[in-house]
CSV table of C-alpha atoms in Angstrom, one decimal:
chain,number,residue,atom,x,y,z
A,1198,ALA,CA,76.8,93.7,84.4
A,1199,GLN,CA,79.9,94.6,81.8
A,1200,THR,CA,81.2,91.7,80.4
A,1201,VAL,CA,84.7,91.6,78.3
A,1202,THR,CA,85.1,88.8,75.8
A,1203,GLN,CA,88.3,87.6,74.2
A,1204,SER,CA,86.9,84.9,71.6
A,1205,GLN,CA,90.8,84.1,70.5
A,1206,PRO,CA,92.0,81.3,73.0
A,1207,GLU,CA,95.5,81.3,71.2
A,1208,MET,CA,96.9,82.9,68.5
A,1209,SER,CA,100.4,82.5,66.5
A,1210,VAL,CA,102.2,85.0,64.2
A,1211,GLN,CA,105.7,84.6,62.3
A,1212,GLU,CA,108.3,86.7,64.1
A,1213,ALA,CA,108.7,90.4,62.6
A,1214,GLU,CA,104.9,89.8,61.1
A,1215,THR,CA,101.8,91.9,62.6
A,1216,VAL,CA,98.7,90.1,65.1
A,1217,THR,CA,95.8,91.1,65.8
A,1218,LEU,CA,94.1,90.7,69.1
A,1219,SER,CA,90.3,90.7,69.6
A,1220,CYS,CA,88.6,91.8,72.8
A,1221,THR,CA,84.6,93.0,72.3
A,1222,TYR,CA,82.7,94.2,75.5
A,1223,ASP,CA,79.3,95.1,76.7
A,1224,THR,CA,78.4,97.7,79.2
A,1225,SER,CA,75.8,101.1,79.2
A,1226,GLU,CA,77.8,102.9,80.3
A,1227,SER,CA,79.2,106.3,77.8
A,1228,ASP,CA,82.3,106.8,80.0
A,1229,TYR,CA,85.0,104.5,80.9
A,1230,TYR,CA,88.6,102.7,80.3
A,1231,LEU,CA,89.9,100.0,78.3
A,1232,PHE,CA,93.3,98.0,78.9
A,1233,TRP,CA,95.5,95.6,77.3
A,1234,TYR,CA,97.8,93.7,80.1
A,1235,LYS,CA,100.7,90.9,79.0
A,1236,GLN,CA,101.3,88.5,81.5
A,1237,PRO,CA,105.1,86.6,79.8
A,1238,PRO,CA,106.0,83.5,82.0
A,1239,SER,CA,107.9,85.3,84.0
A,1240,ARG,CA,104.3,86.1,85.6
A,1241,GLN,CA,104.2,90.1,86.2
A,1242,MET,CA,101.1,91.4,84.6
A,1243,ILE,CA,102.4,94.8,82.8
A,1244,LEU,CA,100.1,96.9,81.5
A,1245,VAL,CA,100.4,97.6,77.1
A,1246,ILE,CA,98.0,100.2,76.1
A,1247,ARG,CA,95.3,102.0,77.5
A,1248,GLN,CA,92.8,103.6,75.8
A,1249,GLU,CA,90.0,106.5,77.5
A,1250,ALA,CA,86.7,106.3,76.0
A,1251,TYR,CA,85.9,110.0,75.5
A,1252,LYS,CA,88.9,109.8,73.3
A,1253,GLN,CA,88.6,109.0,69.6
A,1254,GLN,CA,92.2,108.5,69.2
A,1255,ASN,CA,93.2,105.2,68.8
A,1256,ALA,CA,96.1,104.8,71.5
A,1257,THR,CA,99.7,103.9,70.5
A,1258,GLU,CA,102.7,102.6,72.2
A,1259,ASN,CA,105.5,101.6,70.1
A,1260,ARG,CA,104.7,98.7,68.2
A,1261,PHE,CA,101.2,98.3,69.7
A,1262,SER,CA,98.6,100.0,68.9
A,1263,VAL,CA,94.7,99.6,69.3
A,1264,ASN,CA,91.5,99.9,67.2
A,1265,PHE,CA,89.0,101.4,69.2
A,1266,GLN,CA,85.5,101.2,67.9
A,1267,LYS,CA,82.7,102.2,70.5
A,1268,ALA,CA,79.7,102.0,68.6
A,1269,ALA,CA,80.7,98.5,67.8
A,1270,LYS,CA,82.2,97.8,71.4
A,1271,SER,CA,85.4,96.4,70.2
A,1272,PHE,CA,89.0,97.2,71.4
A,1273,SER,CA,91.3,95.2,69.4
A,1274,LEU,CA,95.3,95.3,69.7
A,1275,LYS,CA,97.9,95.2,67.0
A,1276,ILE,CA,101.8,94.3,67.5
A,1277,SER,CA,103.4,95.1,64.5
A,1278,ASP,CA,107.0,93.8,64.2
A,1279,SER,CA,106.7,91.4,66.8
A,1280,GLN,CA,109.2,90.0,68.5
A,1281,LEU,CA,109.6,87.0,70.4
A,1282,GLY,CA,109.7,88.7,73.8
A,1283,ASP,CA,106.3,89.5,72.8
A,1284,ALA,CA,105.4,85.9,73.9
A,1285,ALA,CA,102.7,86.0,76.8
A,1286,MET,CA,99.0,85.8,77.8
A,1287,TYR,CA,97.2,88.8,76.9
A,1288,PHE,CA,94.2,90.3,78.5
A,1289,CYS,CA,91.8,92.5,77.8
A,1290,ALA,CA,90.3,94.4,80.2
A,1291,TYR,CA,87.5,97.2,81.4
A,1292,ARG,CA,87.1,99.8,84.3
A,1293,ARG,CA,84.4,101.8,85.2
A,1294,TRP,CA,85.1,105.7,85.6
A,1295,GLY,CA,86.4,106.8,88.6
A,1296,SER,CA,86.5,103.1,90.3
A,1297,ASN,CA,89.8,101.7,89.9
A,1298,TYR,CA,89.3,98.3,91.5
A,1299,GLN,CA,86.2,97.1,89.4
A,1300,LEU,CA,88.6,95.6,86.5
A,1301,ILE,CA,86.3,93.2,84.7
A,1302,TRP,CA,88.9,90.9,82.7
A,1303,GLY,CA,88.7,88.9,79.3
A,1304,ALA,CA,89.5,85.3,79.4
A,1305,GLY,CA,92.7,85.9,77.8
A,1306,THR,CA,94.7,85.0,74.5
A,1307,LYS,CA,97.5,83.0,74.0
A,1308,LEU,CA,100.1,84.7,71.8
A,1309,ILE,CA,102.9,82.3,70.2
A,1310,ILE,CA,105.5,84.1,68.0
A,1311,LYS,CA,107.3,81.3,65.4
A,1312,PRO,CA,110.7,82.3,65.2
B,730,ASP,CA,112.5,95.0,86.9
B,731,THR,CA,108.9,95.3,89.0
B,732,GLU,CA,108.6,98.2,91.0
B,733,VAL,CA,106.1,96.2,93.4
B,734,THR,CA,108.3,93.7,95.2
B,735,GLN,CA,106.8,90.4,96.1
B,736,THR,CA,107.7,87.5,98.6
B,737,PRO,CA,108.2,84.3,98.5
B,738,LYS,CA,108.3,83.8,94.3
B,739,HIS,CA,107.2,80.2,95.5
B,740,LEU,CA,105.8,78.4,98.3
B,741,VAL,CA,104.7,75.0,99.5
B,742,MET,CA,102.5,74.6,102.8
B,743,GLY,CA,100.3,72.1,104.6
B,744,MET,CA,97.0,72.2,105.2
B,745,THR,CA,97.6,72.6,108.6
B,746,ASN,CA,100.5,75.5,108.2
B,747,LYS,CA,100.4,79.6,108.9
B,748,LYS,CA,102.0,81.1,106.5
B,749,SER,CA,101.8,85.1,104.9
B,750,LEU,CA,102.8,86.5,101.6
B,751,LYS,CA,104.8,90.2,101.4
B,752,CYS,CA,104.3,92.3,98.9
B,753,GLU,CA,105.6,95.9,99.4
B,754,GLN,CA,105.9,99.4,97.0
B,755,HIS,CA,107.9,102.5,97.3
B,756,MET,CA,106.2,104.5,94.3
B,757,GLY,CA,103.7,106.3,96.9
B,758,HIS,CA,100.6,104.4,95.6
B,759,ARG,CA,97.8,105.2,98.4
B,760,ALA,CA,95.9,101.9,97.1
B,761,MET,CA,97.2,98.1,97.2
B,762,TYR,CA,95.7,95.0,95.7
B,763,TRP,CA,95.6,91.2,96.4
B,764,TYR,CA,94.6,89.1,92.9
B,765,LYS,CA,94.0,85.0,92.7
B,766,GLN,CA,94.7,83.9,89.4
B,767,LYS,CA,94.4,80.2,87.9
B,768,ALA,CA,96.4,78.7,85.4
B,769,LYS,CA,95.3,80.7,82.4
B,770,LYS,CA,92.6,82.6,83.7
B,771,PRO,CA,92.5,86.1,84.6
B,772,PRO,CA,92.7,87.7,87.9
B,773,GLU,CA,90.2,87.0,90.7
B,774,LEU,CA,90.3,90.0,93.0
B,775,MET,CA,90.7,89.4,96.9
B,776,PHE,CA,90.9,92.6,98.5
B,777,VAL,CA,91.7,96.4,98.0
B,778,TYR,CA,93.2,98.8,100.4
B,779,SER,CA,93.0,102.4,100.0
B,780,TYR,CA,95.0,104.4,102.1
B,781,GLU,CA,95.9,101.4,104.5
B,782,LYS,CA,91.9,100.6,105.4
B,783,LEU,CA,90.3,97.9,104.2
B,784,SER,CA,87.4,99.1,101.4
B,785,ILE,CA,87.0,95.8,99.5
B,786,ASN,CA,86.4,92.2,100.5
B,787,GLU,CA,85.0,89.9,97.4
B,788,SER,CA,83.0,87.6,99.6
B,789,VAL,CA,87.2,85.3,100.8
B,790,PRO,CA,86.9,83.3,102.9
B,791,SER,CA,88.0,83.8,106.6
B,792,ARG,CA,91.5,81.7,105.9
B,793,PHE,CA,92.7,84.3,104.2
B,794,SER,CA,93.5,87.6,106.3
B,795,PRO,CA,95.2,90.7,105.1
B,796,GLU,CA,97.0,93.4,106.5
B,797,CYS,CA,98.5,96.5,105.9
B,798,PRO,CA,100.7,97.9,108.1
B,799,ASN,CA,101.9,101.0,106.4
B,800,SER,CA,101.7,102.7,103.1
B,801,SER,CA,104.0,100.7,101.1
B,802,LEU,CA,103.4,97.0,103.1
B,803,LEU,CA,100.8,94.7,102.4
B,804,ASN,CA,100.3,91.2,103.6
B,805,LEU,CA,98.1,88.2,103.2
B,806,HIS,CA,97.9,85.7,106.2
B,807,LEU,CA,97.2,82.5,105.2
B,808,HIS,CA,95.9,79.8,107.7
B,809,ALA,CA,94.1,76.6,107.3
B,810,LEU,CA,94.2,76.5,103.4
B,811,GLN,CA,92.8,74.1,100.9
B,812,PRO,CA,94.1,72.4,98.1
B,813,GLU,CA,92.0,74.2,96.0
B,814,ASP,CA,93.5,77.5,97.2
B,815,SER,CA,97.0,76.6,95.4
B,816,ALA,CA,97.3,79.5,92.5
B,817,LEU,CA,98.7,82.2,91.5
B,818,TYR,CA,98.4,85.1,94.1
B,819,LEU,CA,99.2,88.6,92.5
B,820,CYS,CA,99.4,91.9,94.4
B,821,ALA,CA,99.5,95.6,92.9
B,822,SER,CA,99.4,99.2,93.6
B,823,SER,CA,97.7,102.1,92.2
B,824,ARG,CA,98.0,105.9,92.9
B,825,GLY,CA,94.8,105.3,94.1
B,826,THR,CA,91.0,104.1,93.4
B,827,GLU,CA,89.9,107.0,92.1
B,828,HIS,CA,92.6,108.1,89.9
B,829,ASN,CA,93.0,107.6,86.4
B,830,SER,CA,96.3,105.4,87.1
B,831,PRO,CA,96.8,101.8,85.8
B,832,LEU,CA,97.3,99.3,88.3
B,833,HIS,CA,101.3,98.3,88.4
B,834,PHE,CA,101.7,94.3,89.3
B,835,GLY,CA,104.3,92.1,90.9
B,836,ASN,CA,105.5,88.9,89.8
B,837,GLY,CA,103.1,86.4,92.0
B,838,THR,CA,103.6,84.3,94.6
B,839,ARG,CA,102.6,80.6,93.8
B,840,LEU,CA,101.1,79.4,96.5
B,841,THR,CA,100.5,74.8,96.2
B,842,VAL,CA,98.8,73.5,99.3
B,843,THR,CA,99.3,69.9,100.0
């Protein structure tokens, strides 16, 4: 069975600095998807970035980028130029190829932005 | 603004009450989901509807009853709930269960059972 581990329950960063959230996963499959979702106090779960396992190039979305290490089964999220609006719970999630409902979630990391 | 709308935002109900949660999307998505989320925990999948048919029920107690009247609407009927059912209930949608498309979530309904 697949598992997702986020080893940092809480992280804090100074506004405008860079922070990296870690995520590791375990799977025996070769094709899959990885996601980072953000859940601010407004409660909505928002997709931040996604990565297809077959793509070697790391995904980027503006200030958000990932370091995808397939062999190491690592999928960390880097947030550059942190802003107050980035404060949220961040969840890493794994999805099997071809199946949308089988999302395996990490426990989450609470990100605090210090002004 | 969220493209998945959930009502109500907050709900307080007694253990003998009957209430319903509503979810609506107009993105043409054909898959809709109910998740339950406890504080500081990831969401737990409850139900999946694909093309208006229930395709997944993750062993949810019968006091939760989903309904998909059409492709845009998803309801969750609640009856005889327990205090431990208090949680954030999230609705989500996607193009389909087979497609490489991310889930779009609503803002959730905060449910308190007294």
